[in-house]
Amino acid sequence: MLGKVIGFGRTAEIREWGDGRVVKLFHPGFPQAAIEREASAAALAHSLGVPTPALFQTVEVDGRLGIVFQRVSGTTMLQDLARRPWMLLSHAYGLARLQAHLHQMEGSGLPDLRERLARRIERSSVLTPAEKAAIVRRLGDLPDGDALCHGDLHPDNVVLTRSGPVLIDWMNAACGHPAADAARTAITLRLSLPPEGQMSAWVALGRCLFYRLYLRHYLRIGPASACQLLAWELPVAADRACEGLPRKEVQALYALVASRPDKTPQGPEALPPAG
């Protein structure tokens, strides 16, 4: 039943699993609790009508845990951008629409986003004890929310199919304030790095433009304001810096965190640069 590898990531590989199905097979030692959370989140999102693959079962293969999903045919938004850069405007707006649509739904039953951020920041090996304490205090002052938050929405987690875009990878899904989820996407678009040697001037320019188009459109149609996104940027960046990312990206995230641990926005501010 286990077929060829069709995708590979930091936490798992995607392999064929019979007719019309794939298995997301996690790397050895990956925490079972995290896998169970992803399965629950993916099942909830599908039950709410979110365009996401149906979940069939969890399995164990040679000591490795996996989740069996419906197979969807298509390319990711990121792959399509590499092939058809003229689709940048359409895809940036499409990503914003997908996220705004999610934020209209309730995420009840998922982990609390603010509590999850606090736990992960407190365990950080990147931040100093004083920085962690200041960020967690700041986090406690931010508002609660009950929106469905994907937690890692970016162009490589959107598969473009004939019937429309499909969202994948619900590992970080949570229930919380929509501004936190949008801040996570904005930071990823601004600071994530392509594979070594692929950051040409044109790629950098395209990333900057995509980020700004996405963010302006989300702020136009979504439930969060620019001021709210800026308020959530600090804890979200601190959390992302803990994820085992490339050194240069961690340095960029840490620079963002260290630059304003005590800054509190007093009103709408200019959108931050693309980095």
PDB file of C-alpha atoms in Angstrom:
ATOM      1  CA  MET A   1       0.000   0.000   0.000  1.00  0.00           C
ATOM      2  CA  LEU A   2       2.900   2.361   0.755  1.00  0.00           C
ATOM      3  CA  GLY A   3       4.010   3.905  -2.529  1.00  0.00           C
ATOM      4  CA  LYS A   4       6.613   6.316  -3.812  1.00  0.00           C
ATOM      5  CA  VAL A   5       7.562   9.585  -2.145  1.00  0.00           C
ATOM      6  CA  ILE A   6       5.783  12.558  -3.723  1.00  0.00           C
ATOM      7  CA  GLY A   7       6.751  15.250  -1.211  1.00  0.00           C
ATOM      8  CA  PHE A   8       9.243  15.876   1.590  1.00  0.00           C
ATOM      9  CA  GLY A   9       9.345  18.431   4.405  1.00  0.00           C
ATOM     10  CA  ARG A  10      10.917  19.227   7.767  1.00  0.00           C
ATOM     11  CA  THR A  11       8.444  17.101   9.748  1.00  0.00           C
ATOM     12  CA  ALA A  12       7.233  14.428   7.320  1.00  0.00           C
ATOM     13  CA  GLU A  13       7.233  12.962   3.843  1.00  0.00           C
ATOM     14  CA  ILE A  14       4.180  12.478   1.641  1.00  0.00           C
ATOM     15  CA  ARG A  15       3.824   9.061  -0.008  1.00  0.00           C
ATOM     16  CA  GLU A  16       1.261   7.339  -2.158  1.00  0.00           C
ATOM     17  CA  TRP A  17      -1.211   5.186  -0.210  1.00  0.00           C
ATOM     18  CA  GLY A  18      -3.357   3.210  -2.595  1.00  0.00           C
ATOM     19  CA  ASP A  19      -5.910   4.639  -4.981  1.00  0.00           C
ATOM     20  CA  GLY A  20      -6.801   8.289  -4.404  1.00  0.00           C
ATOM     21  CA  ARG A  21      -4.994   8.567  -1.075  1.00  0.00           C
ATOM     22  CA  VAL A  22      -1.676   9.698   0.345  1.00  0.00           C
ATOM     23  CA  VAL A  23      -0.059   9.243   3.731  1.00  0.00           C
ATOM     24  CA  LYS A  24       1.749  12.016   5.555  1.00  0.00           C
ATOM     25  CA  LEU A  25       4.423   9.871   7.199  1.00  0.00           C
ATOM     26  CA  PHE A  26       6.214  11.692   9.992  1.00  0.00           C
ATOM     27  CA  HIS A  27       9.922  11.442  10.568  1.00  0.00           C
ATOM     28  CA  PRO A  28      11.049   9.013  13.317  1.00  0.00           C
ATOM     29  CA  GLY A  29      10.653  10.411  16.807  1.00  0.00           C
ATOM     30  CA  PHE A  30       8.152  13.086  15.871  1.00  0.00           C
ATOM     31  CA  PRO A  31       5.808  13.613  18.859  1.00  0.00           C
ATOM     32  CA  GLN A  32       2.617  11.574  18.708  1.00  0.00           C
ATOM     33  CA  ALA A  33       0.665  14.330  20.463  1.00  0.00           C
ATOM     34  CA  ALA A  34       1.512  16.787  17.675  1.00  0.00           C
ATOM     35  CA  ILE A  35       0.378  14.279  15.036  1.00  0.00           C
ATOM     36  CA  GLU A  36      -2.903  13.736  16.854  1.00  0.00           C
ATOM     37  CA  ARG A  37      -3.433  17.519  17.047  1.00  0.00           C
ATOM     38  CA  GLU A  38      -2.914  17.866  13.306  1.00  0.00           C
ATOM     39  CA  ALA A  39      -5.339  15.026  12.587  1.00  0.00           C
ATOM     40  CA  SER A  40      -7.993  16.604  14.823  1.00  0.00           C
ATOM     41  CA  ALA A  41      -7.486  20.045  13.281  1.00  0.00           C
ATOM     42  CA  ALA A  42      -7.634  18.752   9.711  1.00  0.00           C
ATOM     43  CA  ALA A  43     -10.798  16.787  10.461  1.00  0.00           C
ATOM     44  CA  LEU A  44     -12.431  19.834  12.066  1.00  0.00           C
ATOM     45  CA  ALA A  45     -11.516  22.115   9.162  1.00  0.00           C
ATOM     46  CA  HIS A  46     -12.935  19.629   6.661  1.00  0.00           C
ATOM     47  CA  SER A  47     -16.149  19.301   8.678  1.00  0.00           C
ATOM     48  CA  LEU A  48     -16.555  23.094   8.576  1.00  0.00           C
ATOM     49  CA  GLY A  49     -16.394  23.104   4.795  1.00  0.00           C
ATOM     50  CA  VAL A  50     -12.848  24.437   4.490  1.00  0.00           C
ATOM     51  CA  PRO A  51     -11.290  23.333   1.167  1.00  0.00           C
ATOM     52  CA  THR A  52      -8.895  20.777   2.619  1.00  0.00           C
ATOM     53  CA  PRO A  53      -8.275  17.058   1.953  1.00  0.00           C
ATOM     54  CA  ALA A  54     -10.530  14.580   3.732  1.00  0.00           C
ATOM     55  CA  LEU A  55      -8.840  12.619   6.508  1.00  0.00           C
ATOM     56  CA  PHE A  56      -9.306   8.832   6.531  1.00  0.00           C
ATOM     57  CA  GLN A  57      -7.220   7.395   9.356  1.00  0.00           C
ATOM     58  CA  THR A  58      -3.972   7.452  11.311  1.00  0.00           C
ATOM     59  CA  VAL A  59      -1.507   4.610  10.710  1.00  0.00           C
ATOM     60  CA  GLU A  60       1.835   3.249  11.823  1.00  0.00           C
ATOM     61  CA  VAL A  61       4.383   2.070   9.243  1.00  0.00           C
ATOM     62  CA  ASP A  62       7.668   0.536  10.383  1.00  0.00           C
ATOM     63  CA  GLY A  63       7.464   2.375  13.667  1.00  0.00           C
ATOM     64  CA  ARG A  64       6.582   5.715  12.051  1.00  0.00           C
ATOM     65  CA  LEU A  65       3.227   7.400  12.545  1.00  0.00           C
ATOM     66  CA  GLY A  66       1.233   8.846   9.680  1.00  0.00           C
ATOM     67  CA  ILE A  67      -2.080  10.370   8.628  1.00  0.00           C
ATOM     68  CA  VAL A  68      -3.900   9.132   5.538  1.00  0.00           C
ATOM     69  CA  PHE A  69      -5.512  11.905   3.489  1.00  0.00           C
ATOM     70  CA  GLN A  70      -7.473  12.193   0.299  1.00  0.00           C
ATOM     71  CA  ARG A  71      -5.070  12.814  -2.581  1.00  0.00           C
ATOM     72  CA  VAL A  72      -5.468  16.143  -4.348  1.00  0.00           C
ATOM     73  CA  SER A  73      -3.996  16.796  -7.784  1.00  0.00           C
ATOM     74  CA  GLY A  74      -2.368  20.102  -8.550  1.00  0.00           C
ATOM     75  CA  THR A  75       0.639  22.293  -7.901  1.00  0.00           C
ATOM     76  CA  THR A  76       1.253  24.525  -4.935  1.00  0.00           C
ATOM     77  CA  MET A  77       0.746  28.244  -5.236  1.00  0.00           C
ATOM     78  CA  LEU A  78       4.493  28.679  -4.714  1.00  0.00           C
ATOM     79  CA  GLN A  79       5.324  26.322  -7.579  1.00  0.00           C
ATOM     80  CA  ASP A  80       2.860  28.115  -9.826  1.00  0.00           C
ATOM     81  CA  LEU A  81       4.413  31.469  -8.964  1.00  0.00           C
ATOM     82  CA  ALA A  82       7.835  30.134  -9.983  1.00  0.00           C
ATOM     83  CA  ARG A  83       6.440  29.031 -13.357  1.00  0.00           C
ATOM     84  CA  ARG A  84       4.015  31.902 -13.943  1.00  0.00           C
ATOM     85  CA  PRO A  85       5.259  35.000 -12.087  1.00  0.00           C
ATOM     86  CA  TRP A  86       2.637  37.124 -13.834  1.00  0.00           C
ATOM     87  CA  MET A  87       0.086  35.418 -11.520  1.00  0.00           C
ATOM     88  CA  LEU A  88       1.569  37.217  -8.522  1.00  0.00           C
ATOM     89  CA  LEU A  89      -1.309  39.682  -8.078  1.00  0.00           C
ATOM     90  CA  SER A  90      -3.976  36.998  -8.469  1.00  0.00           C
ATOM     91  CA  HIS A  91      -2.280  34.623  -6.020  1.00  0.00           C
ATOM     92  CA  ALA A  92      -1.551  37.315  -3.423  1.00  0.00           C
ATOM     93  CA  TYR A  93      -5.213  38.316  -3.432  1.00  0.00           C
ATOM     94  CA  GLY A  94      -6.256  34.666  -3.444  1.00  0.00           C
ATOM     95  CA  LEU A  95      -4.178  33.921  -0.344  1.00  0.00           C
ATOM     96  CA  ALA A  96      -5.733  36.898   1.440  1.00  0.00           C
ATOM     97  CA  ARG A  97      -9.243  35.749   0.499  1.00  0.00           C
ATOM     98  CA  LEU A  98      -8.583  32.227   1.759  1.00  0.00           C
ATOM     99  CA  GLN A  99      -7.367  33.511   5.095  1.00  0.00           C
ATOM    100  CA  ALA A 100     -10.196  36.000   5.517  1.00  0.00           C
ATOM    101  CA  HIS A 101     -12.641  33.160   4.771  1.00  0.00           C
ATOM    102  CA  LEU A 102     -11.064  30.981   7.480  1.00  0.00           C
ATOM    103  CA  HIS A 103     -11.309  33.779   9.995  1.00  0.00           C
ATOM    104  CA  GLN A 104     -15.074  33.919   9.579  1.00  0.00           C
ATOM    105  CA  MET A 105     -15.263  30.425  11.104  1.00  0.00           C
ATOM    106  CA  GLU A 106     -14.989  29.426  14.757  1.00  0.00           C
ATOM    107  CA  GLY A 107     -12.064  27.290  15.852  1.00  0.00           C
ATOM    108  CA  SER A 108     -13.706  25.939  19.002  1.00  0.00           C
ATOM    109  CA  GLY A 109     -12.123  22.648  20.032  1.00  0.00           C
ATOM    110  CA  LEU A 110      -8.658  23.529  18.759  1.00  0.00           C
ATOM    111  CA  PRO A 111      -5.741  24.493  21.046  1.00  0.00           C
ATOM    112  CA  ASP A 112      -5.841  28.053  22.341  1.00  0.00           C
ATOM    113  CA  LEU A 113      -3.484  30.069  20.152  1.00  0.00           C
ATOM    114  CA  ARG A 114      -2.289  32.452  22.861  1.00  0.00           C
ATOM    115  CA  GLU A 115      -1.575  29.640  25.337  1.00  0.00           C
ATOM    116  CA  ARG A 116       0.330  27.687  22.691  1.00  0.00           C
ATOM    117  CA  LEU A 117       2.465  30.700  21.814  1.00  0.00           C
ATOM    118  CA  ALA A 118       3.264  31.310  25.481  1.00  0.00           C
ATOM    119  CA  ARG A 119       4.351  27.695  26.062  1.00  0.00           C
ATOM    120  CA  ARG A 120       6.580  27.642  23.001  1.00  0.00           C
ATOM    121  CA  ILE A 121       8.179  31.009  23.768  1.00  0.00           C
ATOM    122  CA  GLU A 122       8.914  29.945  27.349  1.00  0.00           C
ATOM    123  CA  ARG A 123      10.763  26.868  26.005  1.00  0.00           C
ATOM    124  CA  SER A 124      12.786  28.900  23.481  1.00  0.00           C
ATOM    125  CA  SER A 125      16.556  28.429  23.389  1.00  0.00           C
ATOM    126  CA  VAL A 126      16.937  31.453  21.115  1.00  0.00           C
ATOM    127  CA  LEU A 127      15.640  34.125  23.496  1.00  0.00           C
ATOM    128  CA  THR A 128      17.078  35.274  26.813  1.00  0.00           C
ATOM    129  CA  PRO A 129      15.031  34.758  30.015  1.00  0.00           C
ATOM    130  CA  ALA A 130      14.351  38.508  30.177  1.00  0.00           C
ATOM    131  CA  GLU A 131      13.164  38.584  26.558  1.00  0.00           C
ATOM    132  CA  LYS A 132      10.912  35.586  27.091  1.00  0.00           C
ATOM    133  CA  ALA A 133       9.365  37.129  30.192  1.00  0.00           C
ATOM    134  CA  ALA A 134       8.755  40.463  28.434  1.00  0.00           C
ATOM    135  CA  ILE A 135       7.173  38.821  25.382  1.00  0.00           C
ATOM    136  CA  VAL A 136       4.938  36.538  27.441  1.00  0.00           C
ATOM    137  CA  ARG A 137       3.773  39.570  29.462  1.00  0.00           C
ATOM    138  CA  ARG A 138       3.016  41.389  26.235  1.00  0.00           C
ATOM    139  CA  LEU A 139       1.171  38.332  24.966  1.00  0.00           C
ATOM    140  CA  GLY A 140      -1.034  38.361  28.047  1.00  0.00           C
ATOM    141  CA  ASP A 141      -2.216  41.874  27.168  1.00  0.00           C
ATOM    142  CA  LEU A 142      -3.397  40.887  23.694  1.00  0.00           C
ATOM    143  CA  PRO A 143      -7.063  40.075  23.079  1.00  0.00           C
ATOM    144  CA  ASP A 144      -8.625  36.631  22.934  1.00  0.00           C
ATOM    145  CA  GLY A 145     -10.358  35.392  19.808  1.00  0.00           C
ATOM    146  CA  ASP A 146     -12.308  32.378  18.612  1.00  0.00           C
ATOM    147  CA  ALA A 147     -11.433  32.321  14.908  1.00  0.00           C
ATOM    148  CA  LEU A 148     -10.188  29.279  13.021  1.00  0.00           C
ATOM    149  CA  CYS A 149      -6.472  29.980  12.554  1.00  0.00           C
ATOM    150  CA  HIS A 150      -4.402  27.839  10.191  1.00  0.00           C
ATOM    151  CA  GLY A 151      -1.164  28.791  11.904  1.00  0.00           C
ATOM    152  CA  ASP A 152       1.119  28.463   8.872  1.00  0.00           C
ATOM    153  CA  LEU A 153      -0.719  29.761   5.826  1.00  0.00           C
ATOM    154  CA  HIS A 154       1.649  30.563   2.962  1.00  0.00           C
ATOM    155  CA  PRO A 155       1.855  29.781  -0.784  1.00  0.00           C
ATOM    156  CA  ASP A 156       3.503  26.387  -0.296  1.00  0.00           C
ATOM    157  CA  ASN A 157       0.552  25.203   1.819  1.00  0.00           C
ATOM    158  CA  VAL A 158      -2.034  26.002  -0.857  1.00  0.00           C
ATOM    159  CA  VAL A 159      -2.550  23.430  -3.610  1.00  0.00           C
ATOM    160  CA  LEU A 160      -4.154  24.754  -6.781  1.00  0.00           C
ATOM    161  CA  THR A 161      -6.575  22.175  -8.180  1.00  0.00           C
ATOM    162  CA  ARG A 162      -9.109  22.243 -11.008  1.00  0.00           C
ATOM    163  CA  SER A 163     -11.888  22.812  -8.476  1.00  0.00           C
ATOM    164  CA  GLY A 164     -10.059  25.574  -6.621  1.00  0.00           C
ATOM    165  CA  PRO A 165      -7.400  26.080  -3.948  1.00  0.00           C
ATOM    166  CA  VAL A 166      -6.996  23.447  -1.232  1.00  0.00           C
ATOM    167  CA  LEU A 167      -5.307  24.123   2.126  1.00  0.00           C
ATOM    168  CA  ILE A 168      -2.894  21.581   3.578  1.00  0.00           C
ATOM    169  CA  ASP A 169      -0.699  21.187   6.698  1.00  0.00           C
ATOM    170  CA  TRP A 170      -2.813  21.885   9.798  1.00  0.00           C
ATOM    171  CA  MET A 171       0.007  21.190  12.255  1.00  0.00           C
ATOM    172  CA  ASN A 172      -0.191  24.667  13.843  1.00  0.00           C
ATOM    173  CA  ALA A 173      -3.954  25.177  13.660  1.00  0.00           C
ATOM    174  CA  ALA A 174      -5.479  26.881  16.680  1.00  0.00           C
ATOM    175  CA  CYS A 175      -8.396  28.891  17.976  1.00  0.00           C
ATOM    176  CA  GLY A 176      -7.520  32.530  18.464  1.00  0.00           C
ATOM    177  CA  HIS A 177      -7.439  36.088  17.266  1.00  0.00           C
ATOM    178  CA  PRO A 178      -7.339  36.408  13.464  1.00  0.00           C
ATOM    179  CA  ALA A 179      -4.652  39.096  13.662  1.00  0.00           C
ATOM    180  CA  ALA A 180      -2.227  36.551  15.123  1.00  0.00           C
ATOM    181  CA  ASP A 181      -2.772  34.212  12.191  1.00  0.00           C
ATOM    182  CA  ALA A 182      -2.413  36.998   9.632  1.00  0.00           C
ATOM    183  CA  ALA A 183       0.727  38.257  11.401  1.00  0.00           C
ATOM    184  CA  ARG A 184       2.236  34.788  11.101  1.00  0.00           C
ATOM    185  CA  THR A 185       1.565  34.743   7.348  1.00  0.00           C
ATOM    186  CA  ALA A 186       2.922  38.264   6.904  1.00  0.00           C
ATOM    187  CA  ILE A 187       6.149  37.442   8.765  1.00  0.00           C
ATOM    188  CA  THR A 188       6.614  34.254   6.761  1.00  0.00           C
ATOM    189  CA  LEU A 189       6.144  36.120   3.484  1.00  0.00           C
ATOM    190  CA  ARG A 190       8.578  38.839   4.543  1.00  0.00           C
ATOM    191  CA  LEU A 191      11.384  36.800   6.046  1.00  0.00           C
ATOM    192  CA  SER A 192      11.304  33.192   4.818  1.00  0.00           C
ATOM    193  CA  LEU A 193      14.265  32.222   2.670  1.00  0.00           C
ATOM    194  CA  PRO A 194      14.261  30.172  -0.545  1.00  0.00           C
ATOM    195  CA  PRO A 195      16.777  27.324  -0.995  1.00  0.00           C
ATOM    196  CA  GLU A 196      20.415  28.396  -0.951  1.00  0.00           C
ATOM    197  CA  GLY A 197      21.424  30.321  -4.043  1.00  0.00           C
ATOM    198  CA  GLN A 198      17.888  31.053  -5.254  1.00  0.00           C
ATOM    199  CA  MET A 199      17.453  34.511  -3.694  1.00  0.00           C
ATOM    200  CA  SER A 200      18.049  36.596  -6.808  1.00  0.00           C
ATOM    201  CA  ALA A 201      17.134  40.262  -7.047  1.00  0.00           C
ATOM    202  CA  TRP A 202      14.008  39.327  -8.998  1.00  0.00           C
ATOM    203  CA  VAL A 203      12.949  36.775  -6.356  1.00  0.00           C
ATOM    204  CA  ALA A 204      13.480  39.342  -3.611  1.00  0.00           C
ATOM    205  CA  LEU A 205      11.445  41.922  -5.493  1.00  0.00           C
ATOM    206  CA  GLY A 206       8.661  39.430  -6.170  1.00  0.00           C
ATOM    207  CA  ARG A 207       8.542  38.387  -2.513  1.00  0.00           C
ATOM    208  CA  CYS A 208       8.313  42.017  -1.401  1.00  0.00           C
ATOM    209  CA  LEU A 209       5.506  42.759  -3.848  1.00  0.00           C
ATOM    210  CA  PHE A 210       3.583  39.577  -2.987  1.00  0.00           C
ATOM    211  CA  TYR A 211       3.792  40.382   0.725  1.00  0.00           C
ATOM    212  CA  ARG A 212       2.510  43.912   0.284  1.00  0.00           C
ATOM    213  CA  LEU A 213      -0.309  42.920  -2.067  1.00  0.00           C
ATOM    214  CA  TYR A 214      -1.407  40.084   0.230  1.00  0.00           C
ATOM    215  CA  LEU A 215      -1.336  42.251   3.339  1.00  0.00           C
ATOM    216  CA  ARG A 216      -3.131  45.231   1.849  1.00  0.00           C
ATOM    217  CA  HIS A 217      -5.875  43.003   0.480  1.00  0.00           C
ATOM    218  CA  TYR A 218      -6.270  41.086   3.751  1.00  0.00           C
ATOM    219  CA  LEU A 219      -6.528  44.350   5.688  1.00  0.00           C
ATOM    220  CA  ARG A 220      -9.182  45.481   3.222  1.00  0.00           C
ATOM    221  CA  ILE A 221     -11.383  42.368   3.492  1.00  0.00           C
ATOM    222  CA  GLY A 222     -10.385  40.598   6.708  1.00  0.00           C
ATOM    223  CA  PRO A 223     -11.490  41.134  10.305  1.00  0.00           C
ATOM    224  CA  ALA A 224      -8.130  42.414  11.640  1.00  0.00           C
ATOM    225  CA  SER A 225      -6.572  45.875  11.433  1.00  0.00           C
ATOM    226  CA  ALA A 226      -2.984  46.912  10.714  1.00  0.00           C
ATOM    227  CA  CYS A 227      -2.579  47.990  14.329  1.00  0.00           C
ATOM    228  CA  GLN A 228      -3.746  44.580  15.549  1.00  0.00           C
ATOM    229  CA  LEU A 229      -1.361  42.750  13.234  1.00  0.00           C
ATOM    230  CA  LEU A 230       1.535  44.868  14.460  1.00  0.00           C
ATOM    231  CA  ALA A 231       0.613  44.137  18.080  1.00  0.00           C
ATOM    232  CA  TRP A 232       0.753  40.376  17.430  1.00  0.00           C
ATOM    233  CA  GLU A 233       3.948  40.506  15.373  1.00  0.00           C
ATOM    234  CA  LEU A 234       6.314  40.334  18.349  1.00  0.00           C
ATOM    235  CA  PRO A 235       5.098  37.073  19.966  1.00  0.00           C
ATOM    236  CA  VAL A 236       4.454  35.462  16.583  1.00  0.00           C
ATOM    237  CA  ALA A 237       8.005  36.227  15.392  1.00  0.00           C
ATOM    238  CA  ALA A 238       9.431  34.946  18.681  1.00  0.00           C
ATOM    239  CA  ASP A 239       7.488  31.720  18.264  1.00  0.00           C
ATOM    240  CA  ARG A 240       8.588  31.213  14.658  1.00  0.00           C
ATOM    241  CA  ALA A 241      12.245  31.718  15.647  1.00  0.00           C
ATOM    242  CA  CYS A 242      11.965  28.511  17.714  1.00  0.00           C
ATOM    243  CA  GLU A 243      11.150  26.255  14.759  1.00  0.00           C
ATOM    244  CA  GLY A 244      14.556  25.021  13.616  1.00  0.00           C
ATOM    245  CA  LEU A 245      14.696  27.310  10.596  1.00  0.00           C
ATOM    246  CA  PRO A 246      17.827  28.225   8.608  1.00  0.00           C
ATOM    247  CA  ARG A 247      20.262  30.330  10.608  1.00  0.00           C
ATOM    248  CA  LYS A 248      19.841  33.468   8.501  1.00  0.00           C
ATOM    249  CA  GLU A 249      16.073  33.345   8.899  1.00  0.00           C
ATOM    250  CA  VAL A 250      16.336  32.861  12.658  1.00  0.00           C
ATOM    251  CA  GLN A 251      18.698  35.834  12.792  1.00  0.00           C
ATOM    252  CA  ALA A 252      16.193  37.975  10.892  1.00  0.00           C
ATOM    253  CA  LEU A 253      13.373  36.922  13.215  1.00  0.00           C
ATOM    254  CA  TYR A 254      15.508  37.549  16.282  1.00  0.00           C
ATOM    255  CA  ALA A 255      16.457  40.989  14.988  1.00  0.00           C
ATOM    256  CA  LEU A 256      12.754  41.785  14.625  1.00  0.00           C
ATOM    257  CA  VAL A 257      12.083  40.578  18.181  1.00  0.00           C
ATOM    258  CA  ALA A 258      15.090  42.301  19.736  1.00  0.00           C
ATOM    259  CA  SER A 259      14.332  45.593  18.016  1.00  0.00           C
ATOM    260  CA  ARG A 260      11.114  46.213  19.934  1.00  0.00           C
ATOM    261  CA  PRO A 261      10.425  43.951  22.937  1.00  0.00           C
ATOM    262  CA  ASP A 262       8.691  46.799  24.763  1.00  0.00           C
ATOM    263  CA  LYS A 263       7.146  48.683  21.855  1.00  0.00           C
ATOM    264  CA  THR A 264       3.401  49.071  22.104  1.00  0.00           C
ATOM    265  CA  PRO A 265       1.565  50.445  19.047  1.00  0.00           C
ATOM    266  CA  GLN A 266      -0.564  53.463  19.847  1.00  0.00           C
ATOM    267  CA  GLY A 267      -2.501  53.573  16.581  1.00  0.00           C
ATOM    268  CA  PRO A 268      -2.389  52.566  12.932  1.00  0.00           C
ATOM    269  CA  GLU A 269       1.195  52.473  11.686  1.00  0.00           C
ATOM    270  CA  ALA A 270       2.803  52.111   8.284  1.00  0.00           C
ATOM    271  CA  LEU A 271       3.137  48.588   7.018  1.00  0.00           C
ATOM    272  CA  PRO A 272       6.586  47.158   7.875  1.00  0.00           C
ATOM    273  CA  PRO A 273       9.114  46.679   5.088  1.00  0.00           C
ATOM    274  CA  ALA A 274       9.502  43.355   3.360  1.00  0.00           C
ATOM    275  CA  GLY A 275      12.988  42.797   4.805  1.00  0.00           C
TER     276      GLY A 275
END
